[in-house]
Each structure stands twice: as structure tokens, then as C-alpha cells.
Tab-separated table of C-alpha atoms in Angstrom:
chain	number	residue	atom	x	y	z
N	1	MET	CA	14.239	111.055	101.027
N	2	LYS	CA	15.256	107.848	102.724
N	3	LEU	CA	16.571	105.057	100.528
N	4	HIS	CA	15.558	101.502	101.334
N	5	ARG	CA	18.172	98.821	100.844
N	6	ARG	CA	16.995	95.590	99.263
N	7	PRO	CA	17.840	92.383	101.072
N	8	ARG	CA	21.302	91.074	100.275
N	9	ALA	CA	19.995	87.753	98.966
N	10	GLU	CA	17.734	89.563	96.487
N	11	ARG	CA	20.612	91.737	95.289
N	12	GLU	CA	22.930	88.731	94.854
N	13	GLY	CA	20.246	86.767	93.019
N	14	GLN	CA	19.646	89.563	90.530
N	15	GLN	CA	23.390	90.077	90.077
N	16	SER	CA	23.848	86.374	89.416
N	17	SER	CA	21.132	86.293	86.763
N	18	HIS	CA	22.778	89.166	84.879
N	19	SER	CA	26.271	87.719	85.104
N	20	ASP	CA	25.125	84.483	83.469
N	21	CYS	CA	24.333	86.385	80.259
N	22	ARG	CA	27.396	88.599	80.243
N	23	PRO	CA	29.675	86.191	78.364
N	24	CYS	CA	27.018	85.886	75.658
N	25	GLU	CA	26.465	89.640	75.648
N	26	ARG	CA	30.184	90.284	75.387
N	27	PHE	CA	30.584	87.795	72.535
N	28	TRP	CA	27.757	89.099	70.398
N	29	THR	CA	28.080	92.826	71.085
N	30	GLY	CA	31.776	93.191	71.705
N	31	SER	CA	30.969	95.169	74.872
N	32	SER	CA	32.595	94.742	78.249
N	33	PRO	CA	30.450	93.377	81.115
N	34	HIS	CA	31.795	96.174	83.295
N	35	ARG	CA	30.931	99.108	81.018
N	36	GLU	CA	28.660	101.961	82.092
N	37	ARG	CA	24.932	101.582	81.404
N	38	GLY	CA	24.038	103.063	78.025
N	39	GLN	CA	27.639	102.940	76.819
N	40	HIS	CA	28.243	100.816	73.726
N	41	THR	CA	31.669	99.764	72.493
N	42	ALA	CA	32.245	97.959	69.232
N	43	GLY	CA	34.126	94.688	69.473
N	44	PRO	CA	35.924	92.360	67.144
N	45	MET	CA	32.751	90.652	66.017
N	46	GLU	CA	30.868	93.711	64.711
N	47	PRO	CA	31.539	97.065	63.044
N	48	PRO	CA	31.686	100.114	65.291
N	49	SER	CA	28.292	101.215	63.976
N	50	GLY	CA	26.479	98.126	65.346
N	51	PRO	CA	23.178	98.884	67.129
N	52	ALA	CA	23.088	98.953	70.916
N	53	SER	CA	19.954	96.771	70.973
N	54	ARG	CA	22.170	93.731	70.304
N	55	ARG	CA	23.375	93.845	73.900
N	56	HIS	CA	20.470	91.630	74.962
N	57	VAL	CA	20.337	89.226	71.989
N	58	PRO	CA	20.175	85.615	73.296
N	59	TRP	CA	22.855	83.041	72.545
N	60	ASN	CA	21.601	80.944	69.633
N	61	ARG	CA	22.869	79.371	66.482
N	62	LEU	CA	21.475	81.985	64.137
N	63	LEU	CA	23.469	84.737	65.797
N	64	LEU	CA	26.572	82.597	65.766
N	65	ALA	CA	26.145	82.181	62.036
N	66	VAL	CA	25.778	85.937	61.679
N	67	ALA	CA	28.859	86.484	63.808
N	68	LEU	CA	30.930	84.045	61.780
N	69	LEU	CA	29.769	85.577	58.524
N	70	SER	CA	30.282	89.203	59.606
N	71	PHE	CA	33.872	89.277	60.827
N	72	TRP	CA	35.241	92.447	62.313
N	73	PRO	CA	38.187	92.643	61.955
N	74	PRO	CA	39.089	90.027	59.299
N	75	PRO	CA	40.386	86.696	60.632
N	76	THR	CA	44.084	85.957	60.926
N	77	THR	CA	45.841	82.789	59.757
N	78	ALA	CA	48.469	82.338	62.488
N	79	ARG	CA	49.411	78.688	63.216
N	80	LEU	CA	46.119	77.196	62.027
N	81	THR	CA	46.355	74.752	59.099
N	82	VAL	CA	44.000	72.459	57.181
N	83	ASP	CA	44.999	68.901	56.256
N	84	THR	CA	42.963	67.433	53.370
N	85	VAL	CA	42.592	63.624	53.469
N	86	PRO	CA	43.031	62.638	50.726
N	87	PRO	CA	44.064	65.758	48.770
N	88	LEU	CA	43.538	63.841	45.504
N	89	ALA	CA	40.261	61.905	45.613
N	90	ALA	CA	38.253	59.769	43.214
N	91	GLU	CA	34.662	60.672	42.432
N	92	GLY	CA	32.262	59.089	44.919
N	93	SER	CA	34.779	58.857	47.769
N	94	ILE	CA	34.777	60.617	51.167
N	95	VAL	CA	37.078	63.550	51.948
N	96	VAL	CA	37.909	64.979	55.384
N	97	PHE	CA	39.370	68.442	56.043
N	98	ASN	CA	41.135	68.222	59.419
N	99	ILE	CA	42.032	71.334	61.424
N	100	LEU	CA	45.551	71.383	62.871
N	101	GLY	CA	47.196	73.828	65.262
N	102	LYS	CA	44.124	74.919	67.244
N	103	GLU	CA	44.897	76.924	70.373
N	104	GLY	CA	42.761	78.226	73.210
N	105	LEU	CA	39.034	77.809	73.797
N	106	VAL	CA	37.102	77.648	70.529
N	107	LEU	CA	33.425	78.656	70.498
N	108	GLY	CA	32.570	77.694	66.929
N	109	TYR	CA	33.672	76.855	63.410
N	110	GLY	CA	32.638	78.193	60.023
N	111	TRP	CA	33.501	76.481	56.730
N	112	PHE	CA	33.473	78.306	53.387
N	113	ARG	CA	33.944	77.356	49.747
N	114	GLY	CA	36.954	79.016	48.150
N	115	ASN	CA	39.051	81.748	49.723
N	116	ARG	CA	36.053	83.972	50.327
N	117	VAL	CA	34.695	84.409	53.837
N	118	ASP	CA	31.181	85.661	53.231
N	119	ARG	CA	27.589	84.485	53.373
N	120	ALA	CA	27.401	83.369	49.742
N	121	ALA	CA	30.370	81.017	50.225
N	122	ALA	CA	29.251	79.601	53.595
N	123	ILE	CA	28.976	75.803	53.770
N	124	ASP	CA	28.143	75.251	57.433
N	125	VAL	CA	28.567	76.862	60.850
N	126	TYR	CA	28.922	74.818	64.035
N	127	GLN	CA	28.280	76.245	67.513
N	128	ILE	CA	30.009	74.147	70.152
N	129	LEU	CA	28.077	75.238	73.269
N	130	ASN	CA	24.682	74.474	71.751
N	131	ASN	CA	25.931	71.664	69.484
N	132	SER	CA	23.972	73.289	66.660
N	133	PHE	CA	24.584	73.682	62.947
N	134	THR	CA	23.579	76.384	60.475
N	135	PRO	CA	23.994	75.331	56.809
N	136	GLY	CA	24.926	78.074	54.360
N	137	PRO	CA	24.133	78.725	50.681
N	138	ALA	CA	27.132	76.639	49.529
N	139	ASN	CA	25.941	73.527	51.378
N	140	THR	CA	24.934	70.702	48.998
N	141	GLY	CA	23.632	68.339	51.670
N	142	ARG	CA	26.792	66.237	51.502
N	143	GLU	CA	28.832	68.367	53.929
N	144	THR	CA	28.898	67.981	57.714
N	145	ILE	CA	31.084	69.368	60.498
N	146	LYS	CA	32.404	67.033	63.189
N	147	PRO	CA	32.544	68.157	66.848
N	148	ASN	CA	36.279	68.783	66.467
N	149	GLY	CA	35.579	71.176	63.594
N	150	SER	CA	36.651	68.893	60.740
N	151	LEU	CA	34.610	69.135	57.541
N	152	ILE	CA	33.448	65.901	55.875
N	153	ILE	CA	32.235	65.752	52.272
N	154	GLN	CA	30.421	62.597	51.189
N	155	SER	CA	30.453	61.305	47.589
N	156	VAL	CA	32.736	64.002	46.223
N	157	GLN	CA	32.254	65.164	42.645
N	158	LYS	CA	34.591	66.849	40.164
N	159	ARG	CA	32.854	70.161	40.813
N	160	ASP	CA	33.963	69.889	44.465
N	161	SER	CA	37.575	70.503	43.421
N	162	GLY	CA	38.983	73.731	44.814
N	163	THR	CA	39.870	75.553	48.018
N	164	TYR	CA	38.047	75.293	51.354
N	165	THR	CA	38.461	77.792	54.208
N	166	VAL	CA	37.713	77.360	57.904
N	167	VAL	CA	37.349	80.132	60.478
N	168	THR	CA	37.520	79.412	64.202
N	169	VAL	CA	35.864	81.752	66.697
N	170	LYS	CA	37.790	81.793	69.977
N	171	ALA	CA	36.624	82.787	73.433
N	172	ASP	CA	38.906	85.832	73.427
N	173	LEU	CA	36.916	87.165	70.451
N	174	THR	CA	39.690	86.531	67.930
N	175	ASN	CA	39.091	84.718	64.675
N	176	VAL	CA	41.667	82.505	62.970
N	177	SER	CA	41.358	81.107	59.448
N	178	ALA	CA	43.133	78.518	57.302
N	179	SER	CA	42.567	76.925	53.903
N	180	GLY	CA	43.026	73.518	52.275
N	181	ASP	CA	42.804	72.323	48.674
N	182	LEU	CA	41.007	69.365	47.111
N	183	GLN	CA	41.281	67.850	43.649
N	184	VAL	CA	38.721	65.286	42.462
N	185	TYR	CA	39.304	63.038	39.460
N	186	SER	CA	36.880	60.865	37.501
N	187	LEU	CA	36.993	57.076	37.483
N	188	LEU	CA	37.761	56.051	33.913
N	189	GLN	CA	35.555	53.658	31.986
N	190	GLN	CA	37.281	50.689	30.363
N	191	PRO	CA	38.365	51.385	26.773
N	192	SER	CA	37.887	48.901	23.943
N	193	ILE	CA	40.066	47.799	21.025
N	194	GLN	CA	39.039	47.841	17.375
N	195	VAL	CA	41.154	46.109	14.719
N	196	SER	CA	41.076	46.862	11.003
N	197	ASP	CA	41.039	43.115	10.263
N	198	PRO	CA	41.015	40.662	13.184
N	199	MET	CA	41.973	37.670	11.016
N	200	ASP	CA	45.401	36.021	11.075
N	201	ARG	CA	47.932	38.278	9.459
N	202	ASP	CA	50.382	37.548	6.716
N	203	LYS	CA	53.863	38.896	7.116
N	204	GLU	CA	54.662	42.082	5.220
N	205	ASN	CA	51.024	43.219	5.468
N	206	LYS	CA	49.889	45.923	7.902
N	207	VAL	CA	47.377	46.150	10.759
N	208	VAL	CA	45.780	49.162	12.497
N	209	ILE	CA	44.652	48.782	16.136
N	210	THR	CA	42.440	51.556	17.585
N	211	CYS	CA	41.819	52.354	21.270
N	212	ASN	CA	38.191	53.484	21.609
N	213	THR	CA	37.198	55.682	24.569
N	214	ASN	CA	34.880	58.603	25.306
N	215	GLU	CA	37.030	59.902	28.156
N	216	THR	CA	38.628	63.340	27.924
N	217	ASP	CA	41.790	64.837	29.420
N	218	ILE	CA	43.569	61.491	29.300
N	219	SER	CA	46.781	59.977	28.000
N	220	ILE	CA	47.060	56.633	26.185
N	221	LYS	CA	49.768	53.980	26.305
N	222	TRP	CA	50.037	50.714	24.400
N	223	ILE	CA	51.033	47.390	25.925
N	224	PHE	CA	52.556	44.402	24.114
N	225	ASN	CA	52.823	41.112	26.013
N	226	GLY	CA	52.578	43.000	29.314
N	227	GLN	CA	55.221	45.626	28.473
N	228	TYR	CA	54.743	49.238	27.394
N	229	ILE	CA	55.770	49.777	23.787
N	230	LYS	CA	56.965	52.787	21.836
N	231	ALA	CA	57.206	53.658	18.198
N	232	ALA	CA	59.698	51.544	16.240
N	233	LYS	CA	60.777	50.980	12.626
N	234	ASN	CA	57.525	49.250	11.746
N	235	ILE	CA	55.350	50.498	14.663
N	236	PHE	CA	53.658	53.889	14.364
N	237	LEU	CA	51.455	55.810	16.831
N	238	SER	CA	48.920	58.488	15.912
N	239	GLU	CA	49.325	61.958	17.391
N	240	ASP	CA	46.611	61.382	20.009
N	241	GLY	CA	47.923	57.888	20.741
N	242	LYS	CA	44.635	56.193	19.902
N	243	LYS	CA	45.878	54.304	16.825
N	244	LEU	CA	48.716	51.804	16.664
N	245	THR	CA	49.850	50.826	13.154
N	246	ILE	CA	52.195	47.928	12.408
N	247	ASP	CA	53.533	48.141	8.870
N	248	PRO	CA	54.909	45.783	7.735
N	249	ILE	CA	53.998	42.967	10.090
N	250	LYS	CA	56.960	40.940	11.284
N	251	LYS	CA	57.037	37.559	12.923
N	252	GLU	CA	58.158	39.169	16.181
N	253	ASN	CA	55.023	41.358	16.213
N	254	ALA	CA	52.834	38.358	17.018
N	255	GLY	CA	51.443	38.588	20.560
N	256	LYS	CA	48.916	40.252	22.886
N	257	TYR	CA	48.060	43.951	22.585
N	258	GLN	CA	46.213	46.285	25.003
N	259	CYS	CA	45.717	50.020	25.353
N	260	GLU	CA	45.729	51.821	28.698
N	261	ILE	CA	44.107	55.190	29.404
N	262	PHE	CA	45.007	57.240	32.467
N	263	ASN	CA	44.571	60.642	34.057
N	264	ILE	CA	46.129	62.257	37.096
N	265	GLY	CA	44.529	59.850	39.554
N	266	THR	CA	43.524	56.573	37.906
N	267	SER	CA	43.903	54.315	34.876
N	268	ASN	CA	42.073	51.522	33.058
N	269	ARG	CA	43.102	48.928	30.475
N	270	SER	CA	41.247	47.494	27.517
N	271	GLY	CA	40.720	43.846	26.804
N	272	ILE	CA	43.419	41.885	24.969
N	273	PHE	CA	43.753	41.576	21.210
N	274	GLU	CA	46.057	38.784	20.092
N	275	LEU	CA	47.812	39.295	16.803
N	276	LYS	CA	48.655	36.050	15.037
N	277	VAL	CA	51.125	35.951	12.178
N	278	LYS	CA	50.939	33.114	9.652
N	279	LYS	CA	53.983	30.947	9.123
N	280	SER	CA	55.960	31.592	5.968
N	281	SER	CA	55.056	29.602	2.840
N	282	LEU	CA	55.880	29.840	-0.821
N	283	PHE	CA	52.813	31.986	-1.337
N	284	ASP	CA	53.995	34.386	1.361
N	285	LEU	CA	57.239	35.141	-0.477
N	286	THR	CA	57.805	38.321	-2.401
N	287	THR	CA	58.310	38.317	-6.205
N	288	GLY	CA	62.025	38.958	-5.868
N	289	THR	CA	62.408	36.052	-3.478
N	290	VAL	CA	60.515	33.699	-5.808
N	291	VAL	CA	62.641	34.765	-8.811
N	292	GLY	CA	65.789	34.190	-6.806
N	293	ILE	CA	64.664	30.719	-5.815
N	294	LEU	CA	63.841	29.854	-9.437
N	295	VAL	CA	67.247	31.065	-10.633
N	296	VAL	CA	69.076	29.058	-8.002
N	297	THR	CA	66.957	26.014	-8.789
N	298	SER	CA	67.672	26.336	-12.522
N	299	VAL	CA	71.404	26.596	-11.904
N	300	CYS	CA	71.329	23.548	-9.655
N	301	LEU	CA	69.387	21.548	-12.213
N	302	GLY	CA	71.885	22.557	-14.950
N	303	LEU	CA	74.806	21.449	-12.813
N	304	ILE	CA	73.147	18.138	-12.061
N	305	ALA	CA	72.407	17.549	-15.775
N	306	ALA	CA	76.011	18.332	-16.683
N	307	LEU	CA	77.290	15.958	-14.029
N	308	VAL	CA	75.030	13.119	-15.233
N	309	TYR	CA	76.141	13.633	-18.824
N	310	PHE	CA	79.788	13.585	-17.805
N	311	LEU	CA	79.433	10.376	-15.799
N	312	PHE	CA	77.277	8.314	-18.095
N	313	PHE	CA	77.725	9.613	-21.599
N	314	LYS	CA	81.297	10.709	-21.757
């Protein structure tokens, strides 16, 4: 039987149309564009048992998501790093996870919550060629991937604290991963001061100043005239630091008092309470002091009387 050759232009046109799909076919199936018809070889992006029908799956974002979420073999971590900016962020701020140390042609990025690289932890997948995104189950609507692969989280919350992992899919069918950490702290509400008796204080009495706050996981410091104070002979702090007791009150204790609360990332101060100490008077003196004064006065009066008698009556 005589074989008829097709025109060269027709053969080249058909060959060209097939070659355009071969990079996609090779990426998704792991097969070589030069393999024998009917032969199927597992590649890095799928288990050896993958179905042969995937050889003709089109290039689209859904398949990229599947590829990123079904790594075979697991990704390596060579040279790739994640830089978190800032690593310690206040609630409501913006955080960026930058990818450093990228090498070669990258086809896509996948971001995951925690150290897990699976579908349940997927935040978002970005396909560079199609400029398309596939959000995952861990996406809250506040996460986006930039064209350079960086992950941005808007209005971070305390629950966003933790580890984030990125996987890059390269053109040579290798996958590289890296992780970065984020810690989010709450902005503290201003505390208030409560005083056992806000009136002017007499010396030798006592006063209790309380720092009121509903914040948790905090430390408390006390401030006197702009300087941090510690316990002293007549200054006592409660175990949790919320109460400052001055007993007895001394003249040098008069001044402005504040409490300051702080956590790992921020602090806030209360308003000012000014402690006023009354000037000393006879009524402020202790019984012993009054008795001493009376004794001295009596002695002085006796001496004066004796002197007068000696001068005028002797």
C-alpha cells in the first residue's frame, strides 16, 4: 500500500500546535514531551500512580492550586527565606511576608498557615503566567499575594500570630519552601487610678492608690513625678502591682502619681493623681511630741519665774 505524505506546511503546523502545550503538559503530568505515545512517567508534581488522562489537562489556576497542594516529592528549603515586616505587630496594622533568596524561573507561589503544606492550611495560590489567584480554606479575606510572591495581611489580629509557610514552584519542576513567624499584640486601653481618699493627707496617715485595668497578660509600674518608683520603707506594692500603699505618709511623698501598664509590644499610662500633704500644725503632732513640748514649756516657765524672783524679790 502506498503511503501519501502530507504537505510539509501541514505537518509543521500540527507539530507547532502540539509543542505549544508541551510545557503545560510536562508541568502538570511530570511527563517528558519526547516520550513514546501511551507511555506515562510520574514527575515531581504527582505520585507515580497519577492517571494518564492528565496529560491533556489545560493550564489553569485550579490545576496550579492542585499542583501546589499535592507536592511530590515534598518541597525543599534550600536558600529560600521569609522576612516578616514587622515580626512584632500591633492589632489592626499591616504585615508583609517577603520572600528572599529566590532563584531560577518561578511559575507560582503557595502560602500556608503554620508549618503544614496541605489543602486545609492553604491561604492563597498565585499563578504567575495567568496572573490568577486561588484562595484556600485558611484565607480570611484579609490576605493577598503580590506579583513578587510576598504575602500581605491587612488588619492583623491576635489570632494571626504564628508561622506562615511559602512554597515556590519552579520551571524545572522543583519546589522550595520557607517559613516566617509573626507575633501580634493588643493595643492596651488606658488604665485609671482610684484613691482610697482623694482629700489632702495628714502626715503619718496612709493612702492606698489602685491601678484599674481590664487588660490581661500585662505588667504594672508606678511613676512618681515622672520617675519609676519601687518599694521603700513606707511604700508597699501588692503582689500583682495594682495597689500602691504609702504608710505612713511623709512630706516627701507629696507629688504626682501614675500607673503604667505594658505588654511585649506596647504600653499605656493612667491619668495623674496628685497627693497633697498638709503642713504640720500642733494638731498634727503625736501625743509623745505634745507631751514633750509641754514638759519643755513647763521647765522654761519655771526657770523664768525663778529668775524674776531672784531679780526683784531677793
